[in-house]
Each structure stands twice: as structure tokens, then as C-alpha cells.
Amino acid sequence: MTPRRRILPVFIPHLGCPHACVFCNQREITAAPGSEAQNEPLDELNRLLDLPPDGTERELAFYGGSFTAIPASRQISFLEPAARALAGGRIHSIRLSTRPDAVDPETLARLRAYGVKTVELGAQSMRDEVLLRSGRGHTAQDVRDAAKMVLDAGFQLVLQMMTGLPGDDDDGAQYTAHELIALRPDAVRIYPAVVVRGTRLAELWRAGEYREHTVEDAVRVCAALLPLFEAAGIPVIRLGLNPTEELSGGAALAGAYHPALGELVRSRILRNRLEEQLSAMDCRGRTVLLTVPRNLLSQAVGQHRGNVLWLQDRFRLQELQVQSGETPEPILTIL
Ligand code: SF4
């Protein structure tokens, strides 16, 4: 049996980051009174590396978005204990996330020397105008160049994109997805924009200069993106920000924050498929029976029966009945 995988996450804050990404509250976090952000991640790293073995396959993950943009000596202060733990079998792999413009052959050689396996790049958008308006400080070409360097150096590549940034729209998201697919990543993460307290995006939103990317917007956009990545054989390993107490407790002021966003998107993809199939059926005013595999039942019905109600209304059905059954694919039958 393959051992269970366990991520050991270490958040690396970027003190003194010269960039001003509109969605980032880094400055607020690191400026918080009593912040010991310089030492906390190292303490956390040592704590995680000291955990007794539990039979899981452990991957150490440096998150925070700009690992290779921090000073090299500080990178090494994290990488050295990580590499020792890797050599000693206490962890099994190392991944980190960084900015596309903070990648060069020398940096990548350092990461390889310390045993890093996976490099994640925050691409966010492949439209330069969106990157500019979002304060990212890099271009789409930086993403192309960095992705090629990462793959050429033999790392696994994960690309992160965002939807709903200032100046972006559904077409822009599709464009970004196609561009990312062309870079042949091993996986992608999609983060619909959330208006987080303490960010520039929050200021723009309050001033009426940014329209929030609602949960419905994110579900619609992502339901169109996921099938593109899946058709290209590229797994989407994360959809939406990880729920945290801080976000759920009020830091997410607006935007596409939903603890089950991935489930909502998969439910919408199924609804889109059923809509297409029902469009080819003469079903108005009739009762239709939908039979789905057991594991797709809740996705088919939708949150608060949303899919059933929407399809009933869209096709003026007498009723849409849903049942689970021994079928590999959803089947629609007019009764
Ligand atoms: S998200 Fe942008 S502003 Fe925030 S730490 Fe990373 S590079 Fe700096």
C-alpha cells in the first residue's frame, strides 16, 4: 500500500518585500505589533522536522510566495536543516513557492543542491495589463522564462494562477489557462481573488474602483478552466484559498472565499454537462430522471438543491428526479 502523504507547511513571510501585489496583506502581517516573523518560521521548521515518524510520506513545503526572493543566506538557513532531514529520512521531499522574476540558474542550482524537488511559480495572470494593475512587478514573459528554467533544471513545476484580479475577465482567465498549459506544468493551483483585510485590493474595493470577484463569478470561471487543464492531463491540485480561522473570522471582506469552492466548481461542471445533454432532448414540461454514480450524487444535486432547481427552471421541467445507480456516467431519462 502507498503510504499516506503529509504536507509539513512552513510559511515564509517576506519582510521588506519591494512589491505591492494588490491581494497581499504581507505588510500588515509583518508590521503587526509583537511580530517575530524573522524567527517564527525557523522555529516552526525545526518543530516540524522533530516530529516523530508516523508512517506517512512527508513533504516539507515552504509557502509564502517568494522563497527565492529573500536573501540567499536566509534561504540557506531554511534549506540546510531541510536537507539534513531529507538525508536522514525524516522527510521525503521538499517543495517551495516563489516569484517568476526571482528564478535564475544560480538560484535553481542552490535549490537542487539542497534537494528541493518541486518549484511553484505564482504566475497569477498571463496578461501584462492584469499583472501591472495587480502590482505584481513581473511580466508574462518572466513566467514563460522562469517555467522553462525550472523544467530544464529538472524540477517538478507547479503554476499558480488567480482569477478576478483587477482588469481581468472570463476571456483573460481562459487565455491565462491556455498559456499555462503551453508551459507544460506538472500541476496547477487556481486561486480566485479574495478581498482580504489590510490589502490594496480592500482599499480599491471600498473606493468602488474594484468590483469583487464573487463566489458565483469564481464558480462560473473555474468551471470553464478545470476541463481545459484536465483535457491537457494537468491536475488542478488546489482550487481556492485554504480556509483559515482568520479568513473565516472576518479577514475575507469580499470576493471568492468559500470553504468548499472546489466542490461548488465540480458541481457546476456537472450542471454544465447536464445542461448540454438536456438541450438536445425534448423535455419541456416532462419529468426527467437523472441517474448518477453514487460518488457524484451530492455534486449532481448541488448545494441547497441548486442544480436541480436551476435545471428544472431552465428547461421548464415538470420535475427533475435524481437517484444514484450503478452507472459510470450520469444518465438522463424522460419518464
Ligand atoms: S504576494 Fe507580492 S507583495 Fe506579497 S510578499 Fe509576495 S511578492 Fe511581496
mmCIF file of C-alpha atoms and ligand atoms in Angstrom:
data_model
loop_
_atom_site.group_PDB
_atom_site.id
_atom_site.type_symbol
_atom_site.label_atom_id
_atom_site.label_comp_id
_atom_site.label_asym_id
_atom_site.label_seq_id
_atom_site.Cartn_x
_atom_site.Cartn_y
_atom_site.Cartn_z
ATOM 1 C CA MET A 1 0.000 0.000 0.000
ATOM 2 C CA THR A 2 1.308 3.517 -0.833
ATOM 3 C CA PRO A 3 1.957 5.473 2.397
ATOM 4 C CA ARG A 4 -0.283 8.467 3.084
ATOM 5 C CA ARG A 5 1.193 11.788 2.073
ATOM 6 C CA ARG A 6 1.531 14.541 4.645
ATOM 7 C CA ILE A 7 2.458 18.144 3.921
ATOM 8 C CA LEU A 8 4.547 19.923 6.553
ATOM 9 C CA PRO A 9 3.851 23.591 5.751
ATOM 10 C CA VAL A 10 6.182 26.412 6.744
ATOM 11 C CA PHE A 11 5.033 29.923 5.889
ATOM 12 C CA ILE A 12 7.933 32.183 4.946
ATOM 13 C CA PRO A 13 6.894 35.825 5.322
ATOM 14 C CA HIS A 14 8.704 38.203 3.053
ATOM 15 C CA LEU A 15 9.842 41.062 5.240
ATOM 16 C CA GLY A 16 10.760 44.106 3.235
ATOM 17 C CA CYS A 17 9.212 42.771 0.033
ATOM 18 C CA PRO A 18 9.607 45.586 -2.510
ATOM 19 C CA HIS A 19 6.455 44.578 -4.367
ATOM 20 C CA ALA A 20 2.908 45.607 -3.727
ATOM 21 C CA CYS A 21 0.621 42.851 -5.006
ATOM 22 C CA VAL A 22 -2.891 44.158 -4.512
ATOM 23 C CA PHE A 23 -4.171 40.924 -2.966
ATOM 24 C CA CYS A 24 -1.326 40.537 -0.421
ATOM 25 C CA ASN A 25 -1.538 41.530 3.249
ATOM 26 C CA GLN A 26 2.111 40.731 3.910
ATOM 27 C CA ARG A 27 2.907 44.221 5.106
ATOM 28 C CA GLU A 28 0.085 44.150 7.618
ATOM 29 C CA ILE A 29 1.105 40.712 8.915
ATOM 30 C CA THR A 30 4.788 41.549 9.293
ATOM 31 C CA ALA A 31 4.075 45.013 10.716
ATOM 32 C CA ALA A 32 1.821 43.575 13.409
ATOM 33 C CA PRO A 33 2.907 44.565 16.941
ATOM 34 C CA GLY A 34 4.946 41.804 18.579
ATOM 35 C CA SER A 35 5.592 40.101 15.235
ATOM 36 C CA GLU A 36 8.586 37.799 15.438
ATOM 37 C CA ALA A 37 8.318 36.905 11.795
ATOM 38 C CA GLN A 38 12.103 36.622 11.429
ATOM 39 C CA ASN A 39 12.358 33.693 13.848
ATOM 40 C CA GLU A 40 8.938 32.091 13.774
ATOM 41 C CA PRO A 41 9.333 30.136 10.528
ATOM 42 C CA LEU A 42 12.682 28.700 11.603
ATOM 43 C CA ASP A 43 11.171 27.613 14.929
ATOM 44 C CA GLU A 44 8.223 26.117 13.087
ATOM 45 C CA LEU A 45 10.546 24.347 10.653
ATOM 46 C CA ASN A 46 12.556 22.797 13.498
ATOM 47 C CA ARG A 47 9.375 21.765 15.286
ATOM 48 C CA LEU A 48 8.054 20.019 12.164
ATOM 49 C CA LEU A 49 11.368 18.331 11.428
ATOM 50 C CA ASP A 50 11.440 16.973 15.005
ATOM 51 C CA LEU A 51 8.025 15.307 14.722
ATOM 52 C CA PRO A 52 8.324 11.562 15.311
ATOM 53 C CA PRO A 53 7.822 9.346 12.235
ATOM 54 C CA ASP A 54 4.179 8.349 11.717
ATOM 55 C CA GLY A 55 4.394 6.181 8.617
ATOM 56 C CA THR A 56 3.365 8.985 6.261
ATOM 57 C CA GLU A 57 5.313 10.212 3.250
ATOM 58 C CA ARG A 58 6.278 13.703 4.357
ATOM 59 C CA GLU A 59 6.742 16.657 2.092
ATOM 60 C CA LEU A 60 8.154 19.847 3.525
ATOM 61 C CA ALA A 61 6.532 22.845 1.826
ATOM 62 C CA PHE A 62 7.856 26.396 2.069
ATOM 63 C CA TYR A 63 4.865 28.585 1.273
ATOM 64 C CA GLY A 64 4.657 32.348 1.173
ATOM 65 C CA GLY A 65 5.186 33.008 -2.473
ATOM 66 C CA SER A 66 8.672 34.437 -2.695
ATOM 67 C CA PHE A 67 11.171 31.999 -1.171
ATOM 68 C CA THR A 68 13.968 32.723 -3.667
ATOM 69 C CA ALA A 69 13.423 36.486 -3.371
ATOM 70 C CA ILE A 70 14.632 36.512 0.236
ATOM 71 C CA PRO A 71 18.406 36.849 0.839
ATOM 72 C CA ALA A 72 20.418 33.748 -0.137
ATOM 73 C CA SER A 73 21.826 33.365 3.389
ATOM 74 C CA ARG A 74 18.299 33.241 4.782
ATOM 75 C CA GLN A 75 17.206 30.718 2.134
ATOM 76 C CA ILE A 76 20.121 28.538 3.220
ATOM 77 C CA SER A 77 19.127 28.847 6.883
ATOM 78 C CA PHE A 78 15.883 27.054 5.933
ATOM 79 C CA LEU A 79 17.335 24.711 3.334
ATOM 80 C CA GLU A 80 20.182 23.334 5.461
ATOM 81 C CA PRO A 81 18.035 21.717 8.181
ATOM 82 C CA ALA A 82 15.561 20.612 5.494
ATOM 83 C CA ALA A 83 18.326 18.880 3.515
ATOM 84 C CA ARG A 84 19.614 17.167 6.677
ATOM 85 C CA ALA A 85 16.109 15.891 7.426
ATOM 86 C CA LEU A 86 15.810 14.677 3.828
ATOM 87 C CA ALA A 87 19.131 12.814 4.036
ATOM 88 C CA GLY A 88 18.100 11.321 7.382
ATOM 89 C CA GLY A 89 14.753 10.107 6.019
ATOM 90 C CA ARG A 90 12.658 12.293 8.339
ATOM 91 C CA ILE A 91 11.076 13.957 5.314
ATOM 92 C CA HIS A 92 10.756 12.605 1.788
ATOM 93 C CA SER A 93 10.632 15.684 -0.422
ATOM 94 C CA ILE A 94 10.811 19.482 -0.383
ATOM 95 C CA ARG A 95 8.708 21.969 -2.333
ATOM 96 C CA LEU A 96 8.587 25.744 -2.300
ATOM 97 C CA SER A 97 6.769 28.574 -3.996
ATOM 98 C CA THR A 98 8.305 31.709 -5.412
ATOM 99 C CA ARG A 99 8.012 34.572 -7.875
ATOM 100 C CA PRO A 100 8.783 34.116 -11.587
ATOM 101 C CA ASP A 101 11.263 37.001 -11.551
ATOM 102 C CA ALA A 102 13.162 35.517 -8.608
ATOM 103 C CA VAL A 103 14.380 32.495 -10.560
ATOM 104 C CA ASP A 104 17.761 32.193 -12.280
ATOM 105 C CA PRO A 105 20.172 29.315 -12.942
ATOM 106 C CA GLU A 106 22.298 30.085 -9.888
ATOM 107 C CA THR A 107 19.280 30.110 -7.574
ATOM 108 C CA LEU A 108 17.933 26.890 -9.066
ATOM 109 C CA ALA A 109 21.340 25.207 -8.674
ATOM 110 C CA ARG A 110 21.240 26.134 -4.975
ATOM 111 C CA LEU A 111 17.756 24.631 -4.584
ATOM 112 C CA ARG A 112 18.872 21.426 -6.299
ATOM 113 C CA ALA A 113 21.947 21.164 -4.113
ATOM 114 C CA TYR A 114 19.657 21.138 -1.061
ATOM 115 C CA GLY A 115 17.331 18.528 -2.544
ATOM 116 C CA VAL A 116 14.292 20.642 -3.489
ATOM 117 C CA LYS A 117 12.015 18.622 -5.775
ATOM 118 C CA THR A 118 9.156 20.942 -6.726
ATOM 119 C CA VAL A 119 9.128 24.650 -7.544
ATOM 120 C CA GLU A 120 5.830 26.511 -7.649
ATOM 121 C CA LEU A 121 5.652 29.783 -9.522
ATOM 122 C CA GLY A 122 2.999 32.414 -8.835
ATOM 123 C CA ALA A 123 2.094 33.321 -12.401
ATOM 124 C CA GLN A 124 -1.299 34.791 -11.401
ATOM 125 C CA SER A 125 -2.112 36.031 -14.927
ATOM 126 C CA MET A 126 -0.552 35.885 -18.386
ATOM 127 C CA ARG A 127 -1.986 39.285 -19.323
ATOM 128 C CA ASP A 128 0.580 42.014 -18.709
ATOM 129 C CA GLU A 129 -2.114 44.596 -18.095
ATOM 130 C CA VAL A 130 -3.604 42.497 -15.290
ATOM 131 C CA LEU A 131 -0.152 41.903 -13.779
ATOM 132 C CA LEU A 132 0.523 45.630 -13.908
ATOM 133 C CA ARG A 133 -2.796 46.618 -12.350
ATOM 134 C CA SER A 134 -2.284 43.968 -9.683
ATOM 135 C CA GLY A 135 1.110 45.363 -8.715
ATOM 136 C CA ARG A 136 2.874 42.077 -9.383
ATOM 137 C CA GLY A 137 6.078 43.662 -10.689
ATOM 138 C CA HIS A 138 6.743 40.969 -13.307
ATOM 139 C CA THR A 139 5.537 40.222 -16.811
ATOM 140 C CA ALA A 140 4.022 37.217 -18.554
ATOM 141 C CA GLN A 141 7.363 36.711 -20.299
ATOM 142 C CA ASP A 142 9.010 36.360 -16.868
ATOM 143 C CA VAL A 143 6.616 33.483 -16.214
ATOM 144 C CA ARG A 144 7.498 31.790 -19.533
ATOM 145 C CA ASP A 145 11.224 32.197 -18.914
ATOM 146 C CA ALA A 146 11.056 31.002 -15.304
ATOM 147 C CA ALA A 147 8.876 27.981 -16.148
ATOM 148 C CA LYS A 148 11.360 26.871 -18.809
ATOM 149 C CA MET A 149 14.314 27.309 -16.441
ATOM 150 C CA VAL A 150 12.584 25.313 -13.703
ATOM 151 C CA LEU A 151 11.742 22.428 -16.036
ATOM 152 C CA ASP A 152 15.158 22.481 -17.737
ATOM 153 C CA ALA A 153 16.791 22.258 -14.309
ATOM 154 C CA GLY A 154 14.845 19.040 -13.654
ATOM 155 C CA PHE A 155 12.329 20.250 -11.050
ATOM 156 C CA GLN A 156 8.654 19.461 -10.968
ATOM 157 C CA LEU A 157 6.813 22.626 -11.930
ATOM 158 C CA VAL A 158 3.566 23.861 -10.414
ATOM 159 C CA LEU A 159 2.000 27.064 -11.732
ATOM 160 C CA GLN A 160 -0.429 29.168 -9.741
ATOM 161 C CA MET A 161 -2.999 31.423 -11.369
ATOM 162 C CA MET A 162 -5.602 33.793 -9.982
ATOM 163 C CA THR A 163 -8.977 34.773 -11.375
ATOM 164 C CA GLY A 164 -10.840 38.015 -10.812
ATOM 165 C CA LEU A 165 -7.824 40.313 -10.460
ATOM 166 C CA PRO A 166 -8.241 43.980 -11.476
ATOM 167 C CA GLY A 167 -8.614 44.259 -15.238
ATOM 168 C CA ASP A 168 -9.222 40.530 -15.753
ATOM 169 C CA ASP A 169 -12.340 38.807 -17.057
ATOM 170 C CA ASP A 170 -13.556 35.378 -18.203
ATOM 171 C CA ASP A 171 -11.656 35.637 -21.510
ATOM 172 C CA GLY A 172 -8.500 36.665 -19.668
ATOM 173 C CA ALA A 173 -8.783 33.629 -17.394
ATOM 174 C CA GLN A 174 -9.171 31.356 -20.415
ATOM 175 C CA TYR A 175 -6.180 32.995 -22.079
ATOM 176 C CA THR A 176 -4.062 32.541 -18.956
ATOM 177 C CA ALA A 177 -5.102 28.887 -18.680
ATOM 178 C CA HIS A 178 -4.137 28.191 -22.312
ATOM 179 C CA GLU A 179 -0.810 29.956 -21.839
ATOM 180 C CA LEU A 180 -0.071 27.983 -18.661
ATOM 181 C CA ILE A 181 -0.985 24.705 -20.363
ATOM 182 C CA ALA A 182 1.527 25.546 -23.125
ATOM 183 C CA LEU A 183 4.245 25.723 -20.434
ATOM 184 C CA ARG A 184 3.610 22.043 -19.567
ATOM 185 C CA PRO A 185 3.484 22.268 -15.764
ATOM 186 C CA ASP A 186 3.125 19.110 -13.674
ATOM 187 C CA ALA A 187 0.162 20.676 -11.863
ATOM 188 C CA VAL A 188 -1.621 23.991 -11.314
ATOM 189 C CA ARG A 189 -3.348 25.772 -8.471
ATOM 190 C CA ILE A 190 -6.176 28.241 -9.073
ATOM 191 C CA TYR A 191 -6.882 30.995 -6.571
ATOM 192 C CA PRO A 192 -9.929 33.168 -7.282
ATOM 193 C CA ALA A 193 -9.311 36.647 -5.858
ATOM 194 C CA VAL A 194 -10.438 37.326 -2.309
ATOM 195 C CA VAL A 195 -10.587 40.836 -0.857
ATOM 196 C CA VAL A 196 -8.557 40.389 2.312
ATOM 197 C CA ARG A 197 -8.450 42.978 5.079
ATOM 198 C CA GLY A 198 -5.304 45.098 5.018
ATOM 199 C CA THR A 199 -4.680 44.785 1.263
ATOM 200 C CA ARG A 200 -4.628 47.323 -1.537
ATOM 201 C CA LEU A 201 -7.499 45.355 -3.077
ATOM 202 C CA ALA A 202 -9.579 46.122 0.008
ATOM 203 C CA GLU A 203 -8.876 49.849 -0.462
ATOM 204 C CA LEU A 204 -9.816 49.688 -4.157
ATOM 205 C CA TRP A 205 -12.963 47.727 -3.352
ATOM 206 C CA ARG A 206 -14.009 50.192 -0.639
ATOM 207 C CA ALA A 207 -13.395 53.091 -3.019
ATOM 208 C CA GLY A 208 -15.577 51.417 -5.657
ATOM 209 C CA GLU A 209 -12.606 51.035 -8.012
ATOM 210 C CA TYR A 210 -12.650 47.245 -7.931
ATOM 211 C CA ARG A 211 -15.715 45.069 -8.314
ATOM 212 C CA GLU A 212 -15.417 41.967 -6.156
ATOM 213 C CA HIS A 213 -14.994 38.575 -7.832
ATOM 214 C CA THR A 214 -17.963 36.853 -6.221
ATOM 215 C CA VAL A 215 -18.208 33.162 -5.373
ATOM 216 C CA GLU A 216 -20.618 32.846 -8.316
ATOM 217 C CA ASP A 217 -18.071 34.545 -10.632
ATOM 218 C CA ALA A 218 -15.347 32.182 -9.441
ATOM 219 C CA VAL A 219 -17.544 29.111 -9.854
ATOM 220 C CA ARG A 220 -18.503 30.134 -13.407
ATOM 221 C CA VAL A 221 -14.931 30.945 -14.454
ATOM 222 C CA CYS A 222 -13.301 27.946 -12.791
ATOM 223 C CA ALA A 223 -15.933 25.541 -14.150
ATOM 224 C CA ALA A 224 -14.689 26.582 -17.594
ATOM 225 C CA LEU A 225 -10.991 26.333 -16.653
ATOM 226 C CA LEU A 226 -10.888 22.946 -14.942
ATOM 227 C CA PRO A 227 -11.916 20.934 -18.014
ATOM 228 C CA LEU A 228 -9.158 22.700 -20.025
ATOM 229 C CA PHE A 229 -6.455 21.588 -17.592
ATOM 230 C CA GLU A 230 -7.934 18.123 -17.237
ATOM 231 C CA ALA A 231 -8.093 17.661 -21.020
ATOM 232 C CA ALA A 232 -4.401 18.589 -21.142
ATOM 233 C CA GLY A 233 -3.621 15.995 -18.441
ATOM 234 C CA ILE A 234 -2.609 18.683 -15.926
ATOM 235 C CA PRO A 235 -4.021 18.120 -12.423
ATOM 236 C CA VAL A 236 -5.537 21.094 -10.586
ATOM 237 C CA ILE A 237 -4.210 20.392 -7.099
ATOM 238 C CA ARG A 238 -5.909 23.318 -5.350
ATOM 239 C CA LEU A 239 -8.906 25.473 -6.071
ATOM 240 C CA GLY A 240 -9.463 28.456 -3.793
ATOM 241 C CA LEU A 241 -7.668 29.682 -0.702
ATOM 242 C CA ASN A 242 -7.295 27.197 2.114
ATOM 243 C CA PRO A 243 -9.914 28.023 4.733
ATOM 244 C CA THR A 244 -8.343 29.594 7.811
ATOM 245 C CA GLU A 245 -9.767 30.887 11.078
ATOM 246 C CA GLU A 246 -8.542 34.363 10.157
ATOM 247 C CA LEU A 247 -10.295 34.415 6.764
ATOM 248 C CA SER A 248 -13.479 32.789 8.050
ATOM 249 C CA GLY A 249 -13.403 35.099 11.075
ATOM 250 C CA GLY A 250 -13.788 38.281 9.041
ATOM 251 C CA ALA A 251 -10.488 38.908 7.233
ATOM 252 C CA ALA A 252 -12.102 37.867 3.944
ATOM 253 C CA LEU A 253 -14.083 41.066 3.372
ATOM 254 C CA ALA A 254 -15.481 40.127 -0.032
ATOM 255 C CA GLY A 255 -14.720 38.060 -3.077
ATOM 256 C CA ALA A 256 -14.481 34.373 -3.804
ATOM 257 C CA TYR A 257 -13.864 32.961 -0.340
ATOM 258 C CA HIS A 258 -15.781 29.739 0.229
ATOM 259 C CA PRO A 259 -14.505 26.776 2.256
ATOM 260 C CA ALA A 260 -15.894 24.320 -0.329
ATOM 261 C CA LEU A 261 -15.163 26.223 -3.531
ATOM 262 C CA GLY A 262 -13.724 23.153 -5.290
ATOM 263 C CA GLU A 263 -16.899 21.189 -4.611
ATOM 264 C CA LEU A 264 -19.057 24.061 -5.925
ATOM 265 C CA VAL A 265 -16.970 24.192 -9.120
ATOM 266 C CA ARG A 266 -17.209 20.428 -9.709
ATOM 267 C CA SER A 267 -20.950 20.626 -9.132
ATOM 268 C CA ARG A 268 -21.175 23.416 -11.742
ATOM 269 C CA ILE A 269 -19.156 21.405 -14.261
ATOM 270 C CA LEU A 270 -21.672 18.598 -13.869
ATOM 271 C CA ARG A 271 -24.565 21.043 -14.242
ATOM 272 C CA ASN A 272 -22.998 22.386 -17.440
ATOM 273 C CA ARG A 273 -22.758 18.835 -18.832
ATOM 274 C CA LEU A 274 -26.375 18.092 -17.919
ATOM 275 C CA GLU A 275 -27.487 21.374 -19.464
ATOM 276 C CA GLU A 276 -25.803 20.409 -22.713
ATOM 277 C CA GLN A 277 -27.436 16.970 -22.702
ATOM 278 C CA LEU A 278 -30.900 18.294 -21.820
ATOM 279 C CA SER A 279 -30.636 20.880 -24.598
ATOM 280 C CA ALA A 280 -30.638 18.016 -27.070
ATOM 281 C CA MET A 281 -33.748 16.402 -25.518
ATOM 282 C CA ASP A 282 -37.394 17.302 -25.989
ATOM 283 C CA CYS A 283 -38.089 17.524 -22.270
ATOM 284 C CA ARG A 284 -40.124 20.701 -21.663
ATOM 285 C CA GLY A 285 -42.993 20.018 -19.244
ATOM 286 C CA ARG A 286 -41.812 16.443 -18.651
ATOM 287 C CA THR A 287 -40.406 14.601 -15.657
ATOM 288 C CA VAL A 288 -36.769 13.635 -16.152
ATOM 289 C CA LEU A 289 -34.867 11.024 -14.152
ATOM 290 C CA LEU A 290 -31.171 11.602 -13.624
ATOM 291 C CA THR A 291 -29.137 8.573 -12.569
ATOM 292 C CA VAL A 292 -25.610 9.282 -11.376
ATOM 293 C CA PRO A 293 -22.780 7.271 -9.819
ATOM 294 C CA ARG A 294 -23.084 7.258 -6.023
ATOM 295 C CA ASN A 295 -19.945 9.410 -5.578
ATOM 296 C CA LEU A 296 -21.436 12.162 -7.776
ATOM 297 C CA LEU A 297 -24.860 12.329 -6.118
ATOM 298 C CA SER A 298 -24.268 15.444 -4.000
ATOM 299 C CA GLN A 299 -22.444 17.204 -6.858
ATOM 300 C CA ALA A 300 -25.359 16.446 -9.190
ATOM 301 C CA VAL A 301 -27.986 17.743 -6.772
ATOM 302 C CA GLY A 302 -25.896 20.809 -5.900
ATOM 303 C CA GLN A 303 -25.706 22.859 -2.725
ATOM 304 C CA HIS A 304 -29.226 23.551 -1.405
ATOM 305 C CA ARG A 305 -30.515 21.540 -4.435
ATOM 306 C CA GLY A 306 -29.245 24.395 -6.587
ATOM 307 C CA ASN A 307 -28.542 22.290 -9.675
ATOM 308 C CA VAL A 308 -31.917 20.538 -9.579
ATOM 309 C CA LEU A 309 -33.830 23.807 -9.183
ATOM 310 C CA TRP A 310 -31.779 25.571 -11.870
ATOM 311 C CA LEU A 311 -32.196 22.759 -14.447
ATOM 312 C CA GLN A 312 -35.916 22.404 -13.680
ATOM 313 C CA ASP A 313 -36.357 26.107 -14.304
ATOM 314 C CA ARG A 314 -34.019 26.322 -17.316
ATOM 315 C CA PHE A 315 -35.877 23.532 -19.184
ATOM 316 C CA ARG A 316 -39.333 24.125 -17.679
ATOM 317 C CA LEU A 317 -39.369 20.550 -16.420
ATOM 318 C CA GLN A 318 -42.284 19.081 -14.535
ATOM 319 C CA GLU A 319 -39.671 17.620 -12.203
ATOM 320 C CA LEU A 320 -36.060 16.507 -12.176
ATOM 321 C CA GLN A 321 -35.673 13.381 -10.081
ATOM 322 C CA VAL A 322 -32.171 12.327 -9.061
ATOM 323 C CA GLN A 323 -31.028 8.881 -7.963
ATOM 324 C CA SER A 324 -27.720 7.092 -7.591
ATOM 325 C CA GLY A 325 -27.122 3.903 -9.501
ATOM 326 C CA GLU A 326 -24.577 1.513 -10.955
ATOM 327 C CA THR A 327 -23.542 3.720 -13.835
ATOM 328 C CA PRO A 328 -20.112 5.085 -14.699
ATOM 329 C CA GLU A 329 -21.652 8.232 -16.247
ATOM 330 C CA PRO A 330 -24.775 10.335 -15.496
ATOM 331 C CA ILE A 331 -27.817 9.142 -17.482
ATOM 332 C CA LEU A 332 -30.886 11.269 -18.243
ATOM 333 C CA THR A 333 -34.194 9.538 -18.984
ATOM 334 C CA ILE A 334 -37.529 11.175 -19.817
ATOM 335 C CA LEU A 335 -40.271 9.420 -17.826
HETATM 336 S S1 SF4 B 1 2.483 38.388 -2.802
HETATM 337 FE FE1 SF4 B 1 3.556 40.142 -3.736
HETATM 338 S S2 SF4 B 1 3.615 41.754 -2.167
HETATM 339 FE FE2 SF4 B 1 3.109 39.822 -1.139
HETATM 340 S S3 SF4 B 1 5.085 39.031 -0.420
HETATM 341 FE FE3 SF4 B 1 4.684 38.072 -2.426
HETATM 342 S S4 SF4 B 1 5.660 39.422 -3.909
HETATM 343 FE FE4 SF4 B 1 5.527 40.583 -1.973
#
